[in-house]
mmCIF file of C-alpha atoms in Angstrom:
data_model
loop_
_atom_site.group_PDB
_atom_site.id
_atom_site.type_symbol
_atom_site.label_atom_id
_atom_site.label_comp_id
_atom_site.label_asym_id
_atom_site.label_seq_id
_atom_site.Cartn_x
_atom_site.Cartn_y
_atom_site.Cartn_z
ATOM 1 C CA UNK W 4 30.859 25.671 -6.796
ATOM 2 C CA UNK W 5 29.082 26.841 -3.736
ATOM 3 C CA UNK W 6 31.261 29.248 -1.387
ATOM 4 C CA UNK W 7 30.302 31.013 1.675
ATOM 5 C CA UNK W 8 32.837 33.966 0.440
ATOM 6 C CA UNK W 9 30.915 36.989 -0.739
ATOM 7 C CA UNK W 10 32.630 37.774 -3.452
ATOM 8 C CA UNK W 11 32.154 34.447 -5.040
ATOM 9 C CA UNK W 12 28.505 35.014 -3.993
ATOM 10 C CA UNK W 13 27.024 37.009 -7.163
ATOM 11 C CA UNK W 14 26.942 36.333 -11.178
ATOM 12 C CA UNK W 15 30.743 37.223 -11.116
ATOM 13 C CA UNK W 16 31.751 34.739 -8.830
ATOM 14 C CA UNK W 17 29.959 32.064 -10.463
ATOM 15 C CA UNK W 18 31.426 32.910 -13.602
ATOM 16 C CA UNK W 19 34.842 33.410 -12.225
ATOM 17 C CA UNK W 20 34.300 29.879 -10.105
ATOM 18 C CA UNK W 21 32.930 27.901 -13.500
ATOM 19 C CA UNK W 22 36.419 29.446 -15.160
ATOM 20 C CA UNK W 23 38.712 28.400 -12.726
ATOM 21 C CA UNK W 24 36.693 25.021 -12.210
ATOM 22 C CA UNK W 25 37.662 24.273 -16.174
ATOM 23 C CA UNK W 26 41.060 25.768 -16.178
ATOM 24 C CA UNK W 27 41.714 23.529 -13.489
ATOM 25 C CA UNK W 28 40.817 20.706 -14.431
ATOM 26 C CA UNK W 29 42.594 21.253 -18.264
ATOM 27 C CA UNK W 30 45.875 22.461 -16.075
ATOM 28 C CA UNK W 31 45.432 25.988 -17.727
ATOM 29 C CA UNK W 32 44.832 28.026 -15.040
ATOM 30 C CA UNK W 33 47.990 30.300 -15.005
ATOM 31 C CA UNK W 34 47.727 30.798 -18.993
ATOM 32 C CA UNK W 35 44.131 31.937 -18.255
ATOM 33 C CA UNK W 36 44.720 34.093 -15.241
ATOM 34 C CA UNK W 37 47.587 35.813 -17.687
ATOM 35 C CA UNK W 38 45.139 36.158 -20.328
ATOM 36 C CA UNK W 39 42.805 37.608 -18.031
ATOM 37 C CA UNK W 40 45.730 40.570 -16.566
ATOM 38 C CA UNK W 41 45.918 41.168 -20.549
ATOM 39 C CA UNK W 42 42.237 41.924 -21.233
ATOM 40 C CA UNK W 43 42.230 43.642 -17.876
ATOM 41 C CA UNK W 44 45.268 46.112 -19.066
ATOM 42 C CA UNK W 45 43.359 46.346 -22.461
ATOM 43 C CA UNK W 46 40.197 47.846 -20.730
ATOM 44 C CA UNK W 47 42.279 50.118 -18.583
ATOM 45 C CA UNK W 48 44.174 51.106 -21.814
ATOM 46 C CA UNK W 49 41.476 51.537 -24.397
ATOM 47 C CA UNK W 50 38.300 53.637 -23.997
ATOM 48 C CA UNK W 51 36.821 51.659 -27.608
ATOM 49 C CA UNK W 52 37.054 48.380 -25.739
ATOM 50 C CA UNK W 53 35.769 49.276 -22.409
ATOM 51 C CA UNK W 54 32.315 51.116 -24.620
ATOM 52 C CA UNK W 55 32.288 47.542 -26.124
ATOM 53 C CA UNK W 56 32.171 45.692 -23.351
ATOM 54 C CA UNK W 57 29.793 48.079 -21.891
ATOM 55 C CA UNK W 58 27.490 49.113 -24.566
ATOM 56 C CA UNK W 59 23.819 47.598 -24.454
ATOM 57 C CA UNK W 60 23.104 48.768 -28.179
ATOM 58 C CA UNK W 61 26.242 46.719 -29.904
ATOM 59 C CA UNK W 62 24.324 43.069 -30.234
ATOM 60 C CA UNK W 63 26.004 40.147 -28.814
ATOM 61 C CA UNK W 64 27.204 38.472 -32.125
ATOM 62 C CA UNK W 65 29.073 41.580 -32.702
ATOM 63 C CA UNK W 66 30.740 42.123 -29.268
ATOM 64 C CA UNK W 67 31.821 38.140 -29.182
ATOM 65 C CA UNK W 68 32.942 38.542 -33.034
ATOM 66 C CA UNK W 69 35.139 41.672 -31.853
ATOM 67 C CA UNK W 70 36.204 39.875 -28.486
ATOM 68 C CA UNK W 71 37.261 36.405 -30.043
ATOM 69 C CA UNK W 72 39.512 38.788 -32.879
ATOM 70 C CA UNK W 73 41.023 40.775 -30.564
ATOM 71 C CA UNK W 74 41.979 38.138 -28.105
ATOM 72 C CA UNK W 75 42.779 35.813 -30.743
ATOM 73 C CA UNK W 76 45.670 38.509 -31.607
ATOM 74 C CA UNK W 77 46.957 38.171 -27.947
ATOM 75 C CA UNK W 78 47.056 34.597 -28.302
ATOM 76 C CA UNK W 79 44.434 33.963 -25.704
ATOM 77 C CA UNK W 80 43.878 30.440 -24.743
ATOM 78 C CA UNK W 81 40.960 29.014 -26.253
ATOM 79 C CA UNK W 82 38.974 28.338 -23.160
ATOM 80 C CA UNK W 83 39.969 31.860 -22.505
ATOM 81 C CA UNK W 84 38.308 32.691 -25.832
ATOM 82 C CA UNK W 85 35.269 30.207 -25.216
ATOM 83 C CA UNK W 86 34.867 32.278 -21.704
ATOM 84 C CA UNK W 87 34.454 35.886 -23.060
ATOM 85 C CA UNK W 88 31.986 34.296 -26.016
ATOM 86 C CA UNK W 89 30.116 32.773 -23.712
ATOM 87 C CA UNK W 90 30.032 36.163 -21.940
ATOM 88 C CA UNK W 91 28.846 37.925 -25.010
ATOM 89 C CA UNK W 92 26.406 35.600 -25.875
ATOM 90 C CA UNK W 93 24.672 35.802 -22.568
ATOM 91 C CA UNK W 94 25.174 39.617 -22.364
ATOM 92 C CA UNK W 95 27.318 39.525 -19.304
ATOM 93 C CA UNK W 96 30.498 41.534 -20.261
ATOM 94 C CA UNK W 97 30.011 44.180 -18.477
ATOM 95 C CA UNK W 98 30.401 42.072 -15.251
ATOM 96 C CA UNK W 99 34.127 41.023 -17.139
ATOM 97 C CA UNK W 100 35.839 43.445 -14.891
ATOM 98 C CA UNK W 101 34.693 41.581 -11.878
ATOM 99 C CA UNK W 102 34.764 38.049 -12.908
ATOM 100 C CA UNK W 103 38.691 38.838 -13.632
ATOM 101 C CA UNK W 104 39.340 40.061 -10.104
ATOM 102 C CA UNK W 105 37.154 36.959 -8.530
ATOM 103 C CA UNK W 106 39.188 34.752 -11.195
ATOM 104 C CA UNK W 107 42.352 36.231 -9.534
ATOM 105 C CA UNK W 108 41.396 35.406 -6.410
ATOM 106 C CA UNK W 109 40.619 31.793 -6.813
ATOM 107 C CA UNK W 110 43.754 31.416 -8.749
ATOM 108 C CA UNK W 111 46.119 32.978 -5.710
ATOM 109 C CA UNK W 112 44.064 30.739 -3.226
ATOM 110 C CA UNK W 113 44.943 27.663 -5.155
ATOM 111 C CA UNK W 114 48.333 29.001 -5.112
ATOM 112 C CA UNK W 115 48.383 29.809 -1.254
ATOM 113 C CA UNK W 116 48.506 33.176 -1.762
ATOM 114 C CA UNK W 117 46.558 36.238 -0.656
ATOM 115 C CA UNK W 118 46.509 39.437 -2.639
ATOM 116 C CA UNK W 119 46.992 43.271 -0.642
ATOM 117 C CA UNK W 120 45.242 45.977 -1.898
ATOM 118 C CA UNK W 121 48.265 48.712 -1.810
ATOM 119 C CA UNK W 122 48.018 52.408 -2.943
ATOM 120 C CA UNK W 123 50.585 55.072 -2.366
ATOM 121 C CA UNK W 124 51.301 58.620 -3.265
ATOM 122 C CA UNK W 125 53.736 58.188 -5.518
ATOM 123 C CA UNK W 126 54.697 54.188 -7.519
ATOM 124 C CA UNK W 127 56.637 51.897 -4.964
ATOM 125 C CA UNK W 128 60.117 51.030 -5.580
ATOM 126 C CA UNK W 129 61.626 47.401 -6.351
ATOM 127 C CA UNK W 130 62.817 47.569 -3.525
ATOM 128 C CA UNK W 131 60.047 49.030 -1.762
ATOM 129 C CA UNK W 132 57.738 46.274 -3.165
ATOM 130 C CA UNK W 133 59.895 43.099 -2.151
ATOM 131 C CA UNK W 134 60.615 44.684 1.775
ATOM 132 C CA UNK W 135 56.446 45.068 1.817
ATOM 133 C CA UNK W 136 55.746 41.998 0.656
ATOM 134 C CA UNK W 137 58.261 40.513 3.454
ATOM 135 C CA UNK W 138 56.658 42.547 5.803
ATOM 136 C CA UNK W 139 53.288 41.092 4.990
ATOM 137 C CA UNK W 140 54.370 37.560 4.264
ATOM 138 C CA UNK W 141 55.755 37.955 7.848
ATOM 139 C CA UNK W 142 52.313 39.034 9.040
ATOM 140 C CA UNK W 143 49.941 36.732 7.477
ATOM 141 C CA UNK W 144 52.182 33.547 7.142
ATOM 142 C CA UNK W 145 51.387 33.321 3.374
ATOM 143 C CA UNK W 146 53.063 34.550 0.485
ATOM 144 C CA UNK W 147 51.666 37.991 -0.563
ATOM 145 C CA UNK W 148 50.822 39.140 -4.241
ATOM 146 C CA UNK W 149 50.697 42.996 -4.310
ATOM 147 C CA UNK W 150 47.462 44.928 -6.152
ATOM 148 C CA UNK W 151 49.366 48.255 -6.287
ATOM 149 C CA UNK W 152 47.537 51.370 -6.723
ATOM 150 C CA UNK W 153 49.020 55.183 -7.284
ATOM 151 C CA UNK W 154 46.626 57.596 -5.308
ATOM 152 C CA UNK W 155 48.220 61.360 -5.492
ATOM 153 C CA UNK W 156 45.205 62.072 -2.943
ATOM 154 C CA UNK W 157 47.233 60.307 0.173
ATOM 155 C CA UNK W 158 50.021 62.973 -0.075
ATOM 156 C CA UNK W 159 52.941 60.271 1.280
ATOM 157 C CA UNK W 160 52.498 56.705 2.827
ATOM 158 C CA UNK W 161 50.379 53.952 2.200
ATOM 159 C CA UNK W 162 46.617 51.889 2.628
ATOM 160 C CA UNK W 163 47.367 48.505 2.538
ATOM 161 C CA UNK W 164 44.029 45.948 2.459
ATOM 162 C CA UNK W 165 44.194 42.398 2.984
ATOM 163 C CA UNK W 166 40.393 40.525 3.169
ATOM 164 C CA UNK W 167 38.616 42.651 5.688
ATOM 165 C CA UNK W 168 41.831 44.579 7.363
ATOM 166 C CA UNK W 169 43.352 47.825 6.751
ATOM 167 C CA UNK W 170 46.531 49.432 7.633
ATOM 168 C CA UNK W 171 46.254 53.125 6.721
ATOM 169 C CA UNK W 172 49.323 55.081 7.000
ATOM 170 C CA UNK W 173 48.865 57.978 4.900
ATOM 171 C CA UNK W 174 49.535 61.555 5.833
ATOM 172 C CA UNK W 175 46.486 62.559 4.307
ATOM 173 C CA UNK W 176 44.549 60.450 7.302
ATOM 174 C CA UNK W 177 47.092 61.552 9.778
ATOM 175 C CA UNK W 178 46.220 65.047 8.549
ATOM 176 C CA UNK W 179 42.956 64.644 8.895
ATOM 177 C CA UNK W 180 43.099 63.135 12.236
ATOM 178 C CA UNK W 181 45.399 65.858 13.514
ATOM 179 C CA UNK W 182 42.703 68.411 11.936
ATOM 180 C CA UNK W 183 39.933 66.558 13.821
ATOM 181 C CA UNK W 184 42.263 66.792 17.448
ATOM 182 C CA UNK W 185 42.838 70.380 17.068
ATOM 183 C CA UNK W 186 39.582 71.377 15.804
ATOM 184 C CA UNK W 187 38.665 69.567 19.388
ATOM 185 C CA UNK W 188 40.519 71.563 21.400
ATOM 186 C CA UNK W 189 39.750 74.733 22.794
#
């Protein structure tokens, strides 16, 4: 699968691209891209499964033996289970994190969909969520899938990214800005 995109560009993308390539063409892809959000959740969650994953020392038999038990518990779909064994077996787990979000990608393509990297202050609303995903839709033409993010840091407001553009609205920049104006002026 040759891409000009960059993030299909590296060892993640090819793996993601080979994954979505087979889910495809088996009409699995949305079981797999679920599958995926659960082992993504599971990393966030556990600190023992993100150290296996990680961890050079723990030999590949072992990591794919944990890996195909644990997602065998979730129910994983076997070519999801085939994917992370392969992974093991060629010592390329720690790159999971990234294949997951280049998976993603592909899969919201496909879909006609393009995904907006959103953090706030504080979590968004229902209601909050649907009116900025109008907004967006509105924007871009496409249908918008939100990547939400809570960053205390930004004090009130939002950063939304979609692709290469950024809408930054937070009062921590407008602080910051207002700091850099005064600081200006004599």
């Amino acid at each position: 699968m040759a891409t000009d995109e960059p993030m299909m560009a590296g060892v993640a993308g090819r793996y993601a691209g080979a994954l979505f390539e087979l889910a495809s063409a088996q009409n699995a892809t949305a079981a797999v891209e679920a599958d995926l959000v659960k082992f993504e959740q599971m990393l966030i969650e556990s600190a023992d499964l993100t150290s296996l994953v990680r961890s050079p020392v723990i030999s590949a038999d072992d990591q794919a033996k944990a890996l195909g038990a644990i997602l065998a518990k979730t129910g994983a779909n076997p070519l999801t289970l085939n994917f992370f064994n392969v992974l093991a077996r060629n010592r390329r787990l720690f790159a999971a994190p990234e294949m997951i979000r280049s998976f993603r990608l592909l899969a919201a393509k496909a879909r006609g969909e393009v995904t907006a990297e959103v953090s706030s202050a504080v979590a968004l609303t229902e209601a909050q969520v649907t009116e900025l995903k109008q907004t967006l839709k509105a924007s871009v033409g496409k249908d918008v899938t939100l990547d939400a993010k809570v960053d205390p840091s930004l004090l009130g407001g939002l950063i939304v990214k979609i692709g290469s553009r950024m809408i930054d609205s937070s009062l921590k920049t407008k602080l910051s800005s207002l700091k850099m104006v005064l600081q200006g002026s004599p």
